[in-house]
Amino acid sequence: MSETDRIKEFTDFRLRMNERILSEENQVVRRFFALDTQTYRPGALSLQTKELLGLVASMVLRCDDCISYHIAQCKEAGVTRAEFFEAFSVALVVGGSIVIPHLRRGVDFLDRLEGQGVHAEVPEHKHD
Amino acid sequence: MSETDRIKEFTDFRLRMNERILSEENQVVRRFFALDTQTYRPGALSLQTKELLGLVASMVLRCDDCISYHIAQCKEAGVTRAEFFEAFSVALVVGGSIVIPHLRRGVDFLDRLEGQGVHAEVPEHKHD
Amino acid sequence: MSETDRIKEFTDFRLRMNERILSEENQVVRRFFALDTQTYRPGALSLQTKELLGLVASMVLRCDDCISYHIAQCKEAGVTRAEFFEAFSVALVVGGSIVIPHLRRGVDFLDRLEGQGVHAEVPEHKHD
Amino acid sequence: MSETDRIKEFTDFRLRMNERILSEENQVVRRFFALDTQTYRPGALSLQTKELLGLVASMVLRCDDCISYHIAQCKEAGVTRAEFFEAFSVALVVGGSIVIPHLRRGVDFLDRLEGQGVHAEVPEHKHD
Amino acid sequence: MSETDRIKEFTDFRLRMNERILSEENQVVRRFFALDTQTYRPGALSLQTKELLGLVASMVLRCDDCISYHIAQCKEAGVTRAEFFEAFSVALVVGGSIVIPHLRRGVDFLDRLEGQGVHAEVPEHKHD
Amino acid sequence: MSETDRIKEFTDFRLRMNERILSEENQVVRRFFALDTQTYRPGALSLQTKELLGLVASMVLRCDDCISYHIAQCKEAGVTRAEFFEAFSVALVVGGSIVIPHLRRGVDFLDRLEGQGVHAEVPEHKHD
């Protein structure tokens, strides 16, 4: 499977399941998803800072999908490689060596994003 | 691989490794597995409620295998789709957006279980 | 400090800080608090079951304040001592011995609630 | 105990134990503390952004001491009340309602810091 | 309160609540407590090694009571100061800076234990 | 894919990404990796004990890659099957049934290592 296809598969599953989940009648779940989207809108803090906060939170909680998602969002928001690695260093020192396998996969994802030479195909409305 | 095969593979690995682990001489490990089975037997609380407790605990601790296991057990115990989503909503609100990727995979697992039109092939004696 | 005073202090700090937090202009935080309240309203699952789900989730995530809160809510909803201990047993087996110190404090809180011979003074609108 | 005394006690214990720990011959522990200090120095990201990252990481991992520490550092670095609450909102949505008790104590700490009308007495060299 | 009294209070609450919990009819909880005791009995691994494993597990999961308990048990089993700090260093590097506040309290507890010039008053049968 | 190939793939990805990460200019990340390597060098505690500490820490924090890594290191250091299972039992009792899926994969990894009849192909310099 090509690099583009792997990122596409990643995005497609997220989008398909988000739709599946939001089609249910549960209002709490729907509102949570809407709130999640609202959280990252620029305000007192910039979009870039908020996405970096989401990225570091995802790294110390060690969720690969969330990490990939926020890496793509950060990249879209203009985060540079040096900035990424400083955010990674905070996550690594706060969260410890247990974060390393997720860092490896996160850097691999970032490399693949950059290798494409294109912006990541991330959904317009985010849900984590 | 067909949907039935994926669930079968999931179940087969669990059963095979449980046997492998229980064949070792370690008494603490064996007793833990027995205790795990005993935990979900109906008592003051019904089987259904206990399995829902196990499901929500697994979701906030973010363990996909445990989530799949308890979804299958809940389904077997008669949990309805609306009840599943209310349990999911508690897990989501308590555990936060970091739970979302596990929710997506959990709903996908539930969809596949229901798509089969048959009860899940889960082991009679559970070990998480 | 008397038992009643300790529970009162616990409740007062929660109420005072919730008001303090909700007085800020941040809409995401306010909506999260409202959603948290909505989550436990009876629906397909009863109030009692939802509060038990919140309790077990709080135990495996090891948050004393959340455990106390949900114990008080469960008691209010009519959960019996035997039912409490079955919920505790699920949390203990899923979460491991690391849950034990929280179980000790949770049982101590429950004992004090019952020792009062009165319903706990918990806020009408919950925020975890 | 007055508000100033509580924050002073908090800082004194941290400083005293840090000295105690660094007086031991263990080189890994010493290097970890040095690395922790180095992590938050401004680079590609500003001091303010790095402290906000440390704050949100501490909130989702639910460590009161770390939260208080980073709130004091953020305040020192000029983070405004609106910015604090946007960072809190990210932590709350990513980490869930289990974060709320820590948010309450964090906001209480921030209120006390501001109530003093002075900068917090935090150590010059940080160790988380 | 003197140092001896603080450690005594810590031990007394644990013992009193363990008795309280074990007096309930719940067999799963009782068996879990018995299994917890059995886990640390010397076997292929020595008591000292097992207690060190329990200590490091408690540190990375960040449970102060469990850390204090295992520090007392390790001390009883003859763990030296240098060995303690090497175990601490593993916990610190695996678990990250979020472990530091617990390390501070753990070292404070160890200092107080040693300051007494006597073995810690820990219960004969352990429950974490 | 043969068993040898699966372990080789696991090792290759780790080595390749470690090189990738260390090629970046970020000094905090580099120092963290060096510190991680230093942590497990024999000192007051033996290599074997330190690797067992790393293994149990990885199990209760539930990181499959870290578990596989430390199992390979422990095996290299001469840990016997009975010792492995006693370490597993500590992790299981401290961390709870949520550890079981990781235990299954860990035992599977250990079986494959032993099935090879050769020492695992792990990197000389470890980064968890």
CSV table of N, CA and C in Angstrom, one decimal, chain B:
chain,number,residue,atom,x,y,z
B,1,MET,N,-10.3,-10.6,4.3
B,1,MET,CA,-10.8,-11.4,5.3
B,1,MET,C,-12.3,-11.0,5.6
B,2,SER,N,-13.2,-12.0,5.7
B,2,SER,CA,-14.6,-11.7,5.9
B,2,SER,C,-14.8,-11.2,7.4
B,3,GLU,N,-16.0,-10.5,7.6
B,3,GLU,CA,-16.3,-10.0,9.0
B,3,GLU,C,-16.2,-11.2,10.0
B,4,THR,N,-16.9,-12.3,9.6
B,4,THR,CA,-16.9,-13.4,10.6
B,4,THR,C,-15.5,-13.9,10.9
B,5,ASP,N,-14.7,-13.9,9.9
B,5,ASP,CA,-13.3,-14.4,10.1
B,5,ASP,C,-12.5,-13.5,11.0
B,6,ARG,N,-12.8,-12.2,10.9
B,6,ARG,CA,-12.0,-11.2,11.8
B,6,ARG,C,-12.4,-11.4,13.2
B,7,ILE,N,-13.7,-11.6,13.5
B,7,ILE,CA,-14.1,-11.8,14.9
B,7,ILE,C,-13.6,-13.2,15.3
B,8,LYS,N,-13.6,-14.1,14.4
B,8,LYS,CA,-13.1,-15.5,14.8
B,8,LYS,C,-11.6,-15.4,15.2
B,9,GLU,N,-10.9,-14.7,14.4
B,9,GLU,CA,-9.4,-14.6,14.6
B,9,GLU,C,-9.2,-13.9,16.0
B,10,PHE,N,-10.0,-12.9,16.3
B,10,PHE,CA,-9.9,-12.1,17.5
B,10,PHE,C,-10.2,-13.1,18.7
B,11,THR,N,-11.2,-13.9,18.6
B,11,THR,CA,-11.6,-14.9,19.6
B,11,THR,C,-10.5,-16.0,19.7
B,12,ASP,N,-10.1,-16.5,18.6
B,12,ASP,CA,-9.1,-17.6,18.6
B,12,ASP,C,-7.8,-17.3,19.3
B,13,PHE,N,-7.3,-16.1,19.0
B,13,PHE,CA,-6.0,-15.7,19.7
B,13,PHE,C,-6.2,-15.6,21.2
B,14,ARG,N,-7.4,-15.0,21.6
B,14,ARG,CA,-7.6,-14.9,23.0
B,14,ARG,C,-7.7,-16.3,23.7
B,15,LEU,N,-8.4,-17.2,23.1
B,15,LEU,CA,-8.6,-18.5,23.7
B,15,LEU,C,-7.3,-19.3,23.7
B,16,ARG,N,-6.5,-19.2,22.6
B,16,ARG,CA,-5.3,-19.9,22.5
B,16,ARG,C,-4.3,-19.4,23.5
B,17,MET,N,-4.2,-18.0,23.7
B,17,MET,CA,-3.2,-17.5,24.6
B,17,MET,C,-3.6,-17.7,26.1
B,18,ASN,N,-4.9,-17.6,26.3
B,18,ASN,CA,-5.4,-17.9,27.7
B,18,ASN,C,-5.0,-19.3,28.1
B,19,GLU,N,-5.2,-20.3,27.2
B,19,GLU,CA,-4.8,-21.7,27.5
B,19,GLU,C,-3.3,-21.7,27.8
B,20,ARG,N,-2.5,-21.1,26.9
B,20,ARG,CA,-1.1,-21.0,27.0
B,20,ARG,C,-0.7,-20.5,28.4
B,21,ILE,N,-1.3,-19.4,28.8
B,21,ILE,CA,-0.9,-18.7,30.1
B,21,ILE,C,-1.3,-19.6,31.2
B,22,LEU,N,-2.5,-20.2,31.1
B,22,LEU,CA,-3.0,-21.0,32.3
B,22,LEU,C,-2.3,-22.4,32.4
B,23,SER,N,-1.5,-22.7,31.3
B,23,SER,CA,-0.7,-24.0,31.4
B,23,SER,C,0.6,-23.8,32.2
B,24,GLU,N,0.9,-22.5,32.5
B,24,GLU,CA,2.1,-22.3,33.3
B,24,GLU,C,1.8,-22.6,34.8
B,25,GLU,N,2.9,-22.8,35.5
B,25,GLU,CA,2.7,-23.2,36.9
B,25,GLU,C,2.4,-22.1,37.9
B,26,ASN,N,2.3,-20.9,37.3
B,26,ASN,CA,2.1,-19.7,38.2
B,26,ASN,C,0.7,-19.6,38.8
B,27,GLN,N,0.6,-19.8,40.1
B,27,GLN,CA,-0.7,-19.9,40.8
B,27,GLN,C,-1.4,-18.5,40.9
B,28,VAL,N,-0.6,-17.5,41.1
B,28,VAL,CA,-1.2,-16.1,41.2
B,28,VAL,C,-1.9,-15.8,39.9
B,29,VAL,N,-1.2,-16.0,38.8
B,29,VAL,CA,-1.8,-15.7,37.5
B,29,VAL,C,-3.1,-16.5,37.2
B,30,ARG,N,-3.1,-17.8,37.6
B,30,ARG,CA,-4.3,-18.7,37.4
B,30,ARG,C,-5.4,-18.2,38.3
B,31,ARG,N,-5.1,-17.8,39.5
B,31,ARG,CA,-6.2,-17.4,40.4
B,31,ARG,C,-6.7,-16.0,39.9
B,32,PHE,N,-5.9,-15.2,39.4
B,32,PHE,CA,-6.4,-13.9,38.9
B,32,PHE,C,-7.4,-14.2,37.7
B,33,PHE,N,-7.0,-15.1,36.8
B,33,PHE,CA,-8.0,-15.4,35.7
B,33,PHE,C,-9.3,-16.0,36.3
B,34,ALA,N,-9.2,-16.8,37.2
B,34,ALA,CA,-10.4,-17.4,37.8
B,34,ALA,C,-11.3,-16.3,38.5
B,35,LEU,N,-10.6,-15.4,39.2
B,35,LEU,CA,-11.3,-14.3,39.8
B,35,LEU,C,-12.0,-13.3,38.8
B,36,ASP,N,-11.3,-13.1,37.7
B,36,ASP,CA,-11.8,-12.3,36.7
B,36,ASP,C,-13.1,-12.9,36.2
B,37,THR,N,-13.1,-14.2,36.0
B,37,THR,CA,-14.4,-14.9,35.5
B,37,THR,C,-15.5,-14.7,36.6
B,38,GLN,N,-15.1,-14.9,37.8
B,38,GLN,CA,-16.1,-14.9,38.9
B,38,GLN,C,-16.7,-13.5,39.0
B,39,THR,N,-16.0,-12.4,38.7
B,39,THR,CA,-16.4,-11.0,38.9
B,39,THR,C,-17.7,-10.7,38.3
B,40,TYR,N,-17.9,-11.3,37.1
B,40,TYR,CA,-19.0,-10.9,36.3
B,40,TYR,C,-20.3,-11.7,36.4
B,41,ARG,N,-20.2,-12.7,37.4
B,41,ARG,CA,-21.4,-13.6,37.6
B,41,ARG,C,-22.5,-12.7,38.2
B,42,PRO,N,-23.7,-12.9,37.8
B,42,PRO,CA,-24.8,-12.1,38.4
B,42,PRO,C,-24.9,-12.4,39.9
B,43,GLY,N,-25.2,-11.3,40.6
B,43,GLY,CA,-25.4,-11.3,42.1
B,43,GLY,C,-26.4,-10.3,42.5
B,44,ALA,N,-26.0,-9.4,43.3
B,44,ALA,CA,-26.8,-8.2,43.7
B,44,ALA,C,-27.1,-7.4,42.4
B,45,LEU,N,-26.1,-7.3,41.5
B,45,LEU,CA,-26.2,-6.6,40.2
B,45,LEU,C,-26.4,-7.7,39.2
B,46,SER,N,-27.2,-7.4,38.1
B,46,SER,CA,-27.4,-8.3,37.0
B,46,SER,C,-26.2,-8.5,36.2
B,47,LEU,N,-26.1,-9.6,35.4
B,47,LEU,CA,-25.0,-9.8,34.5
B,47,LEU,C,-24.9,-8.6,33.5
B,48,GLN,N,-26.0,-8.1,33.1
B,48,GLN,CA,-26.0,-7.0,32.1
B,48,GLN,C,-25.4,-5.8,32.7
B,49,THR,N,-25.8,-5.5,33.9
B,49,THR,CA,-25.2,-4.3,34.6
B,49,THR,C,-23.7,-4.5,34.8
B,50,LYS,N,-23.3,-5.7,35.2
B,50,LYS,CA,-21.9,-5.9,35.5
B,50,LYS,C,-21.0,-5.8,34.2
B,51,GLU,N,-21.6,-6.3,33.1
B,51,GLU,CA,-20.9,-6.3,31.8
B,51,GLU,C,-20.8,-4.8,31.3
B,52,LEU,N,-21.9,-4.0,31.6
B,52,LEU,CA,-21.8,-2.6,31.2
B,52,LEU,C,-20.7,-1.9,32.0
B,53,LEU,N,-20.6,-2.3,33.3
B,53,LEU,CA,-19.6,-1.7,34.2
B,53,LEU,C,-18.2,-2.1,33.6
B,54,GLY,N,-18.0,-3.3,33.2
B,54,GLY,CA,-16.8,-3.7,32.6
B,54,GLY,C,-16.5,-3.0,31.3
B,55,LEU,N,-17.5,-2.8,30.5
B,55,LEU,CA,-17.4,-2.1,29.3
B,55,LEU,C,-16.9,-0.6,29.5
B,56,VAL,N,-17.6,0.1,30.4
B,56,VAL,CA,-17.2,1.5,30.6
B,56,VAL,C,-15.8,1.6,31.2
B,57,ALA,N,-15.5,0.7,32.1
B,57,ALA,CA,-14.1,0.7,32.7
B,57,ALA,C,-13.1,0.5,31.6
B,58,SER,N,-13.4,-0.4,30.7
B,58,SER,CA,-12.4,-0.7,29.6
B,58,SER,C,-12.3,0.5,28.7
B,59,MET,N,-13.4,1.2,28.5
B,59,MET,CA,-13.4,2.4,27.6
B,59,MET,C,-12.5,3.5,28.2
B,60,VAL,N,-12.8,3.8,29.4
B,60,VAL,CA,-12.0,4.9,30.0
B,60,VAL,C,-10.5,4.6,30.2
B,61,LEU,N,-10.2,3.3,30.3
B,61,LEU,CA,-8.8,2.8,30.4
B,61,LEU,C,-8.3,2.6,29.0
B,62,ARG,N,-9.1,2.6,28.0
B,62,ARG,CA,-8.8,2.6,26.6
B,62,ARG,C,-8.0,1.3,26.2
B,63,CYS,N,-8.7,0.2,26.3
B,63,CYS,CA,-8.2,-1.1,25.9
B,63,CYS,C,-9.1,-1.7,24.9
B,64,ASP,N,-8.7,-1.7,23.6
B,64,ASP,CA,-9.6,-2.2,22.5
B,64,ASP,C,-10.1,-3.6,22.7
B,65,ASP,N,-9.1,-4.5,23.0
B,65,ASP,CA,-9.5,-5.9,23.2
B,65,ASP,C,-10.6,-6.1,24.3
B,66,CYS,N,-10.4,-5.3,25.4
B,66,CYS,CA,-11.3,-5.4,26.5
B,66,CYS,C,-12.7,-4.9,26.1
B,67,ILE,N,-12.7,-3.8,25.3
B,67,ILE,CA,-13.9,-3.1,24.9
B,67,ILE,C,-14.6,-4.1,24.0
B,68,SER,N,-14.0,-4.7,23.0
B,68,SER,CA,-14.6,-5.7,22.1
B,68,SER,C,-15.2,-6.9,22.9
B,69,TYR,N,-14.4,-7.3,23.9
B,69,TYR,CA,-14.9,-8.5,24.7
B,69,TYR,C,-16.2,-8.1,25.4
B,70,HIS,N,-16.2,-7.0,26.1
B,70,HIS,CA,-17.4,-6.6,26.9
B,70,HIS,C,-18.6,-6.2,26.0
B,71,ILE,N,-18.3,-5.7,24.8
B,71,ILE,CA,-19.4,-5.4,23.8
B,71,ILE,C,-20.0,-6.7,23.5
B,72,ALA,N,-19.2,-7.7,23.2
B,72,ALA,CA,-19.8,-9.0,22.8
B,72,ALA,C,-20.6,-9.6,24.0
B,73,GLN,N,-20.0,-9.5,25.2
B,73,GLN,CA,-20.7,-10.0,26.4
B,73,GLN,C,-22.0,-9.3,26.6
B,74,CYS,N,-22.0,-8.0,26.5
B,74,CYS,CA,-23.2,-7.1,26.7
B,74,CYS,C,-24.3,-7.5,25.7
B,75,LYS,N,-23.9,-7.7,24.4
B,75,LYS,CA,-24.8,-8.0,23.4
B,75,LYS,C,-25.5,-9.4,23.7
B,76,GLU,N,-24.6,-10.3,24.1
B,76,GLU,CA,-25.1,-11.7,24.6
B,76,GLU,C,-26.1,-11.5,25.7
B,77,ALA,N,-25.9,-10.5,26.6
B,77,ALA,CA,-26.8,-10.3,27.7
B,77,ALA,C,-28.0,-9.5,27.4
B,78,GLY,N,-28.1,-9.1,26.1
B,78,GLY,CA,-29.4,-8.4,25.7
B,78,GLY,C,-29.3,-6.9,25.8
B,79,VAL,N,-28.1,-6.3,25.9
B,79,VAL,CA,-28.0,-4.8,25.9
B,79,VAL,C,-28.5,-4.3,24.5
B,80,THR,N,-29.3,-3.3,24.5
B,80,THR,CA,-29.9,-2.7,23.3
B,80,THR,C,-28.9,-1.6,22.8
B,81,ARG,N,-29.1,-1.3,21.5
B,81,ARG,CA,-28.3,-0.2,20.9
B,81,ARG,C,-28.4,1.1,21.7
B,82,ALA,N,-29.6,1.5,22.1
B,82,ALA,CA,-29.7,2.7,22.9
B,82,ALA,C,-29.0,2.6,24.2
B,83,GLU,N,-29.0,1.5,24.8
B,83,GLU,CA,-28.3,1.3,26.1
B,83,GLU,C,-26.8,1.4,25.9
B,84,PHE,N,-26.3,0.7,24.8
B,84,PHE,CA,-24.9,0.8,24.4
B,84,PHE,C,-24.4,2.2,24.3
B,85,PHE,N,-25.2,3.0,23.6
B,85,PHE,CA,-24.8,4.4,23.4
B,85,PHE,C,-24.9,5.3,24.6
B,86,GLU,N,-25.8,4.9,25.5
B,86,GLU,CA,-25.7,5.7,26.8
B,86,GLU,C,-24.5,5.3,27.7
B,87,ALA,N,-24.2,4.0,27.6
B,87,ALA,CA,-22.9,3.6,28.3
B,87,ALA,C,-21.7,4.3,27.6
B,88,PHE,N,-21.7,4.3,26.3
B,88,PHE,CA,-20.6,5.0,25.6
B,88,PHE,C,-20.5,6.4,26.0
B,89,SER,N,-21.7,7.1,26.1
B,89,SER,CA,-21.7,8.5,26.5
B,89,SER,C,-21.1,8.8,27.8
B,90,VAL,N,-21.3,7.9,28.8
B,90,VAL,CA,-20.7,8.0,30.1
B,90,VAL,C,-19.2,7.9,29.9
B,91,ALA,N,-18.7,6.9,29.2
B,91,ALA,CA,-17.3,6.7,29.0
B,91,ALA,C,-16.7,7.9,28.3
B,92,LEU,N,-17.4,8.4,27.4
B,92,LEU,CA,-16.9,9.6,26.6
B,92,LEU,C,-16.7,10.8,27.4
B,93,VAL,N,-17.7,11.1,28.2
B,93,VAL,CA,-17.7,12.3,29.1
B,93,VAL,C,-16.7,12.1,30.2
B,94,VAL,N,-16.7,11.0,30.8
B,94,VAL,CA,-15.7,10.8,31.9
B,94,VAL,C,-14.3,10.8,31.4
B,95,GLY,N,-14.1,10.0,30.3
B,95,GLY,CA,-12.7,9.8,29.8
B,95,GLY,C,-12.2,10.8,28.8
B,96,GLY,N,-13.1,11.6,28.2
B,96,GLY,CA,-12.7,12.6,27.2
B,96,GLY,C,-12.5,12.2,25.8
B,97,SER,N,-12.1,13.1,25.0
B,97,SER,CA,-12.0,12.9,23.5
B,97,SER,C,-10.9,11.8,23.2
B,98,ILE,N,-10.0,11.5,24.1
B,98,ILE,CA,-9.0,10.5,23.9
B,98,ILE,C,-9.7,9.1,23.8
B,99,VAL,N,-11.0,9.0,24.2
B,99,VAL,CA,-11.7,7.8,24.1
B,99,VAL,C,-12.3,7.6,22.7
B,100,ILE,N,-12.4,8.7,21.9
B,100,ILE,CA,-13.1,8.6,20.6
B,100,ILE,C,-12.5,7.6,19.7
B,101,PRO,N,-11.2,7.4,19.5
B,101,PRO,CA,-10.7,6.4,18.6
B,101,PRO,C,-11.2,5.0,19.0
B,102,HIS,N,-11.2,4.8,20.3
B,102,HIS,CA,-11.7,3.5,20.8
B,102,HIS,C,-13.2,3.3,20.6
B,103,LEU,N,-13.9,4.4,20.8
B,103,LEU,CA,-15.4,4.4,20.5
B,103,LEU,C,-15.6,4.0,19.0
B,104,ARG,N,-14.8,4.6,18.1
B,104,ARG,CA,-15.0,4.3,16.7
B,104,ARG,C,-14.8,2.8,16.5
B,105,ARG,N,-13.7,2.3,17.0
B,105,ARG,CA,-13.4,0.8,16.8
B,105,ARG,C,-14.5,0.0,17.5
B,106,GLY,N,-15.0,0.4,18.7
B,106,GLY,CA,-16.0,-0.3,19.4
B,106,GLY,C,-17.3,-0.3,18.6
B,107,VAL,N,-17.7,0.8,18.1
B,107,VAL,CA,-18.9,0.8,17.3
B,107,VAL,C,-18.8,0.0,16.0
B,108,ASP,N,-17.6,0.0,15.4
B,108,ASP,CA,-17.3,-0.8,14.3
B,108,ASP,C,-17.4,-2.3,14.6
B,109,PHE,N,-16.9,-2.7,15.8
B,109,PHE,CA,-17.0,-4.1,16.3
B,109,PHE,C,-18.5,-4.5,16.5
B,110,LEU,N,-19.2,-3.5,17.1
B,110,LEU,CA,-20.7,-3.8,17.4
B,110,LEU,C,-21.4,-3.9,16.1
B,111,ASP,N,-21.1,-3.1,15.1
B,111,ASP,CA,-21.8,-3.2,13.8
B,111,ASP,C,-21.5,-4.5,13.1
B,112,ARG,N,-20.3,-5.0,13.2
B,112,ARG,CA,-19.9,-6.3,12.6
B,112,ARG,C,-20.6,-7.4,13.3
B,113,LEU,N,-20.7,-7.3,14.7
B,113,LEU,CA,-21.4,-8.4,15.4
B,113,LEU,C,-22.9,-8.4,15.0
B,114,GLU,N,-23.5,-7.2,14.8
B,114,GLU,CA,-24.9,-7.2,14.4
B,114,GLU,C,-25.1,-7.6,13.0
B,115,GLY,N,-24.1,-7.3,12.2
B,115,GLY,CA,-24.2,-7.6,10.7
B,115,GLY,C,-24.2,-9.1,10.5
B,116,GLN,N,-23.6,-9.8,11.4
B,116,GLN,CA,-23.5,-11.2,11.3
B,116,GLN,C,-24.9,-11.9,11.5
B,117,GLY,N,-25.8,-11.1,12.2
B,117,GLY,CA,-27.1,-11.7,12.5
B,117,GLY,C,-27.0,-12.8,13.4
B,118,VAL,N,-25.9,-13.0,14.0
B,118,VAL,CA,-25.7,-14.2,15.0
B,118,VAL,C,-25.1,-13.6,16.3
B,119,HIS,N,-25.2,-14.4,17.3
B,119,HIS,CA,-24.5,-14.1,18.5
B,119,HIS,C,-23.0,-14.2,18.3
B,120,ALA,N,-22.2,-13.4,19.0
B,120,ALA,CA,-20.8,-13.4,18.9
B,120,ALA,C,-20.3,-14.8,19.4
B,121,GLU,N,-19.2,-15.2,18.8
B,121,GLU,CA,-18.5,-16.4,19.3
B,121,GLU,C,-17.6,-16.1,20.4
B,122,VAL,N,-18.1,-15.9,21.5
B,122,VAL,CA,-17.2,-15.6,22.7
B,122,VAL,C,-17.0,-16.8,23.6
B,123,PRO,N,-15.9,-16.9,24.2
B,123,PRO,CA,-15.7,-18.1,25.1
B,123,PRO,C,-16.7,-18.1,26.2
B,124,GLU,N,-17.0,-19.3,26.7
B,124,GLU,CA,-18.0,-19.4,27.8
B,124,GLU,C,-17.4,-18.8,29.0
B,125,HIS,N,-16.2,-19.2,29.3
B,125,HIS,CA,-15.5,-18.7,30.5
B,125,HIS,C,-14.7,-17.5,30.1
B,126,LYS,N,-15.0,-16.3,30.6
B,126,LYS,CA,-14.3,-15.1,30.2
B,126,LYS,C,-13.0,-14.9,31.0
B,127,HIS,N,-12.1,-14.3,30.3
B,127,HIS,CA,-10.9,-13.8,30.9
B,127,HIS,C,-10.6,-12.4,30.3
B,128,ASP,N,-11.2,-11.4,30.9
B,128,ASP,CA,-11.4,-10.1,30.4
B,128,ASP,C,-11.9,-10.0,29.0
